[in-house]
Amino acid sequence: DGGITQSPKYLFRKEGQNVTLSCEQNLNHDAMYWYRQDPGQGLRLIYYSQIVNDFQKGDIAEGYSVSREKKESFPLTVTSAQKNPTAFYLCASSKRDRGNEQYFGPGTRLTVT
Amino acid sequence: AQKITQTQPGMFVQEKEAVTLDCTYDTSDQSYGLFWYKQPSSGEMIFLIYQGSYDEQNATEGRYSLNFQKARKSANLVISASQLGDSAMYFCAMREDNAGNNRKLIWGLGTSLAVNP
């Protein structure tokens, strides 16, 4: 079955540590996205990538970094520079045709103490 | 100013009844797309339905339909015959197609729907 996987589901880190969240898709989608969701809030775009080896900052990129070395993979690193990293992180991908509906992974809940 | 407005933070509906979730949007583009997503308590965002700005017919997907009123800039989601499994957060989103914006989605803050047995 095609889909998007994110691992792990829950992640705990100490303050000051960098952490990398995994996102893999086998939908053959060109575009991939990372969102952050805080309690009671909508989604905020962190980074997105339209093609391999290219990515753009979203609305809240500070303290985050990404890479897109393969079409299938778009890992997100939460660095120690991110002031409030505890949140729910969602990865998505989409085709580049008419609808461009985004399909989402199950999410990673990151807790930093 | 918010580009996507969902005015109902929470809604209740009786099982088997229909419910309408409101969404208004603001754009100066002629070409854009509107989406609805469902987020159950597990957290995953599930795509429900899409409406393009040039589509003449309202979109339908099973029990979901989108009541698209372009002049009023509204894109309300109608769920017919509600089921207990419909209890979730529902998000409206818009994609603006103006050149250079890379087709990002703009999201509303969501409506929490509870279906009562």
Short mmCIF file of C-alpha atoms in Angstrom, two decimals:
data_model
loop_
_atom_site.label_atom_id
_atom_site.label_comp_id
_atom_site.label_asym_id
_atom_site.label_seq_id
_atom_site.Cartn_x
_atom_site.Cartn_y
_atom_site.Cartn_z
CA ASP A 1 0.00 0.00 0.00
CA GLY A 2 1.20 3.49 -0.84
CA GLY A 3 1.42 6.06 1.87
CA ILE A 4 3.49 8.28 4.11
CA THR A 5 5.33 7.03 7.14
CA GLN A 6 6.64 9.09 9.99
CA SER A 7 8.72 7.73 12.79
CA PRO A 8 8.67 7.60 15.67
CA LYS A 9 5.11 8.33 16.80
CA TYR A 10 6.35 9.79 20.11
CA LEU A 11 9.75 11.33 20.72
CA PHE A 12 11.26 12.72 23.91
CA ARG A 13 14.39 14.85 24.05
CA LYS A 14 16.28 16.96 26.50
CA GLU A 15 16.53 20.68 25.89
CA GLY A 16 19.63 21.61 23.89
CA GLN A 17 19.67 18.45 21.78
CA ASN A 18 19.02 18.36 18.05
CA VAL A 19 16.48 15.77 16.91
CA THR A 20 15.61 14.50 13.43
CA LEU A 21 12.10 13.46 12.46
CA SER A 22 11.72 10.98 9.65
CA CYS A 23 9.27 11.24 6.75
CA GLU A 24 9.13 8.72 3.88
CA GLN A 25 6.59 8.42 1.06
CA ASN A 26 6.08 5.82 -1.65
CA LEU A 27 3.36 7.71 -3.52
CA ASN A 28 5.80 9.01 -6.15
CA HIS A 29 4.85 12.55 -5.19
CA ASP A 30 7.13 15.40 -6.16
CA ALA A 31 6.23 17.82 -3.38
CA MET A 32 6.68 17.28 0.36
CA TYR A 33 5.84 19.48 3.34
CA TRP A 34 6.46 19.77 7.06
CA TYR A 35 3.87 21.33 9.38
CA ARG A 36 3.75 22.06 13.05
CA GLN A 37 0.51 21.89 15.06
CA ASP A 38 0.11 23.23 18.58
CA PRO A 39 -2.90 22.43 20.81
CA GLY A 40 -6.08 24.08 19.56
CA GLN A 41 -4.31 25.52 16.55
CA GLY A 42 -4.31 24.99 12.83
CA LEU A 43 -1.30 23.89 10.83
CA ARG A 44 1.72 26.10 10.32
CA LEU A 45 4.12 25.41 7.46
CA ILE A 46 7.76 24.91 8.41
CA TYR A 47 9.45 23.89 5.14
CA TYR A 48 8.39 22.52 1.79
CA SER A 49 10.08 20.97 -1.20
CA GLN A 50 8.76 20.85 -4.75
CA ILE A 51 11.57 18.74 -6.21
CA VAL A 52 14.64 16.81 -5.10
CA ASN A 53 17.58 18.92 -3.89
CA ASP A 54 15.40 22.01 -3.53
CA PHE A 55 13.35 23.32 -0.60
CA GLN A 56 11.88 26.59 0.64
CA LYS A 57 11.18 28.08 4.03
CA GLY A 58 7.62 28.20 5.18
CA ASP A 59 6.10 30.54 7.72
CA ILE A 60 8.00 29.31 10.80
CA ALA A 61 11.35 27.95 9.56
CA GLU A 62 13.56 29.42 12.30
CA GLY A 63 15.17 26.70 14.39
CA TYR A 64 14.46 23.96 11.83
CA SER A 65 16.40 22.46 8.93
CA VAL A 66 15.55 19.97 6.18
CA SER A 67 17.13 18.04 3.33
CA ARG A 68 15.68 16.49 0.18
CA GLU A 69 18.30 14.16 -1.24
CA LYS A 70 15.78 11.59 -2.43
CA LYS A 71 12.27 11.96 -3.82
CA GLU A 72 10.92 9.61 -1.18
CA SER A 73 12.46 11.22 1.89
CA PHE A 74 12.18 14.63 3.58
CA PRO A 75 13.67 14.55 7.11
CA LEU A 76 13.19 17.47 9.48
CA THR A 77 15.77 18.43 12.09
CA VAL A 78 14.59 20.37 15.10
CA THR A 79 17.65 22.22 16.33
CA SER A 80 18.47 23.56 19.76
CA ALA A 81 17.78 27.03 18.35
CA GLN A 82 14.05 26.31 18.20
CA LYS A 83 12.70 27.99 21.34
CA ASN A 84 9.49 26.01 21.76
CA PRO A 85 9.99 22.67 20.01
CA THR A 86 7.34 20.69 21.88
CA ALA A 87 4.55 20.15 19.33
CA PHE A 88 2.89 17.73 16.94
CA TYR A 89 4.71 17.50 13.61
CA LEU A 90 2.98 16.43 10.42
CA CYS A 91 4.60 15.53 7.12
CA ALA A 92 2.65 15.64 3.86
CA SER A 93 3.18 15.07 0.16
CA SER A 94 1.32 15.97 -3.02
CA LYS A 95 1.36 15.54 -6.76
CA ARG A 96 1.72 18.50 -9.04
CA ASP A 97 -1.54 18.06 -10.91
CA ARG A 98 -4.80 19.93 -10.71
CA GLY A 99 -5.95 19.33 -7.16
CA ASN A 100 -2.61 19.10 -5.39
CA GLU A 101 -4.37 17.65 -2.39
CA GLN A 102 -1.84 16.87 0.30
CA TYR A 103 -1.68 13.46 1.90
CA PHE A 104 -0.44 13.25 5.44
CA GLY A 105 1.54 10.87 7.57
CA PRO A 106 0.42 9.86 11.09
CA GLY A 107 2.53 12.57 12.74
CA THR A 108 5.25 12.67 15.39
CA ARG A 109 4.58 14.10 18.83
CA LEU A 110 7.80 15.69 20.09
CA THR A 111 8.26 16.55 23.75
CA VAL A 112 11.32 18.49 24.85
CA THR A 113 12.02 18.91 28.55
CA ALA B 1 -6.24 39.38 8.10
CA GLN B 2 -7.21 35.73 8.20
CA LYS B 3 -7.56 34.22 4.77
CA ILE B 4 -9.53 31.20 5.95
CA THR B 5 -12.17 31.68 8.63
CA GLN B 6 -13.97 28.87 10.40
CA THR B 7 -16.41 30.58 12.75
CA GLN B 8 -17.61 27.50 14.62
CA PRO B 9 -15.06 26.31 17.20
CA GLY B 10 -17.33 23.43 18.18
CA MET B 11 -20.44 21.75 16.77
CA PHE B 12 -22.76 18.99 17.96
CA VAL B 13 -24.95 16.82 15.73
CA GLN B 14 -27.21 13.88 16.36
CA GLU B 15 -26.25 10.62 14.72
CA LYS B 16 -27.85 10.15 11.27
CA GLU B 17 -28.55 13.87 10.87
CA ALA B 18 -26.80 16.20 8.42
CA VAL B 19 -24.41 18.92 9.57
CA THR B 20 -22.85 21.93 7.85
CA LEU B 21 -19.41 23.22 8.80
CA ASP B 22 -18.73 26.79 7.74
CA CYS B 23 -15.69 28.12 5.91
CA THR B 24 -15.18 31.55 4.39
CA TYR B 25 -12.09 32.60 2.52
CA ASP B 26 -10.43 35.74 1.28
CA THR B 27 -8.43 35.93 -1.92
CA SER B 28 -8.00 38.25 -4.87
CA ASP B 29 -6.92 35.38 -7.12
CA GLN B 30 -9.25 34.09 -9.83
CA SER B 31 -7.69 30.65 -9.68
CA TYR B 32 -7.59 28.84 -6.36
CA GLY B 33 -8.52 25.56 -4.72
CA LEU B 34 -10.41 24.75 -1.55
CA PHE B 35 -9.91 21.66 0.59
CA TRP B 36 -11.46 20.03 3.61
CA TYR B 37 -9.56 17.71 5.93
CA LYS B 38 -10.61 15.61 8.91
CA GLN B 39 -8.35 15.11 11.93
CA PRO B 40 -9.52 12.40 14.36
CA SER B 41 -8.05 12.12 17.83
CA SER B 42 -5.24 9.94 16.45
CA GLY B 43 -3.82 13.07 14.82
CA GLU B 44 -3.58 12.06 11.18
CA MET B 45 -5.00 14.56 8.67
CA ILE B 46 -7.36 12.87 6.22
CA PHE B 47 -8.22 14.53 2.90
CA LEU B 48 -11.98 14.68 2.35
CA ILE B 49 -12.89 16.83 -0.63
CA TYR B 50 -11.55 19.39 -3.12
CA GLN B 51 -13.21 22.24 -5.03
CA GLY B 52 -11.49 24.24 -7.76
CA SER B 53 -12.49 27.86 -8.26
CA TYR B 54 -13.47 27.19 -11.87
CA ASP B 55 -15.48 24.07 -11.10
CA GLU B 56 -19.10 24.73 -11.96
CA GLN B 57 -20.52 21.85 -9.96
CA ASN B 58 -20.24 21.50 -6.21
CA ALA B 59 -17.83 18.72 -5.28
CA THR B 60 -19.18 15.55 -3.71
CA GLU B 61 -17.41 12.55 -2.21
CA GLY B 62 -19.73 9.98 -0.70
CA ARG B 63 -21.39 11.55 2.35
CA TYR B 64 -19.36 14.73 1.96
CA SER B 65 -20.35 17.63 -0.25
CA LEU B 66 -18.95 21.09 -0.58
CA ASN B 67 -21.43 23.96 -0.82
CA PHE B 68 -19.37 26.38 -2.91
CA GLN B 69 -20.73 29.93 -3.15
CA LYS B 70 -18.09 31.86 -5.05
CA ALA B 71 -19.67 35.31 -4.81
CA ARG B 72 -19.96 34.97 -1.04
CA LYS B 73 -16.50 33.38 -0.81
CA SER B 74 -17.78 30.48 1.19
CA ALA B 75 -16.98 26.77 0.95
CA ASN B 76 -19.06 24.99 3.55
CA LEU B 77 -18.71 21.26 4.15
CA VAL B 78 -21.92 19.27 4.41
CA ILE B 79 -21.80 15.84 6.03
CA SER B 80 -24.95 13.83 5.45
CA ALA B 81 -26.17 11.03 7.73
CA SER B 82 -23.61 11.67 10.47
CA GLN B 83 -21.89 8.69 12.04
CA LEU B 84 -20.14 8.36 15.40
CA GLY B 85 -16.85 8.02 13.53
CA ASP B 86 -17.31 11.51 12.12
CA SER B 87 -16.42 12.99 15.51
CA ALA B 88 -13.17 14.86 14.82
CA MET B 89 -11.61 18.23 14.03
CA TYR B 90 -12.35 19.52 10.54
CA PHE B 91 -10.06 21.94 8.75
CA CYS B 92 -10.72 24.09 5.70
CA ALA B 93 -7.72 25.07 3.57
CA MET B 94 -7.11 27.15 0.44
CA ARG B 95 -4.46 27.02 -2.25
CA GLU B 96 -3.83 30.26 -4.11
CA ASP B 97 -2.51 29.83 -7.63
CA ASN B 98 -0.86 33.19 -8.22
CA ALA B 99 2.57 32.90 -9.78
CA GLY B 100 5.46 32.21 -7.48
CA ASN B 101 3.68 31.06 -4.34
CA ASN B 102 4.46 27.42 -5.00
CA ARG B 103 0.92 26.30 -4.31
CA LYS B 104 1.09 26.30 -0.52
CA LEU B 105 -2.04 25.68 1.52
CA ILE B 106 -3.47 28.28 3.90
CA TRP B 107 -5.29 26.66 6.83
CA GLY B 108 -8.22 27.64 9.02
CA LEU B 109 -8.20 27.00 12.77
CA GLY B 110 -10.67 24.14 12.56
CA THR B 111 -14.08 23.12 13.87
CA SER B 112 -14.51 20.37 16.42
CA LEU B 113 -17.48 18.14 15.57
CA ALA B 114 -19.07 15.80 18.10
CA VAL B 115 -21.65 13.27 16.92
CA ASN B 116 -24.08 12.22 19.64
CA PRO B 117 -25.62 8.72 19.64
#
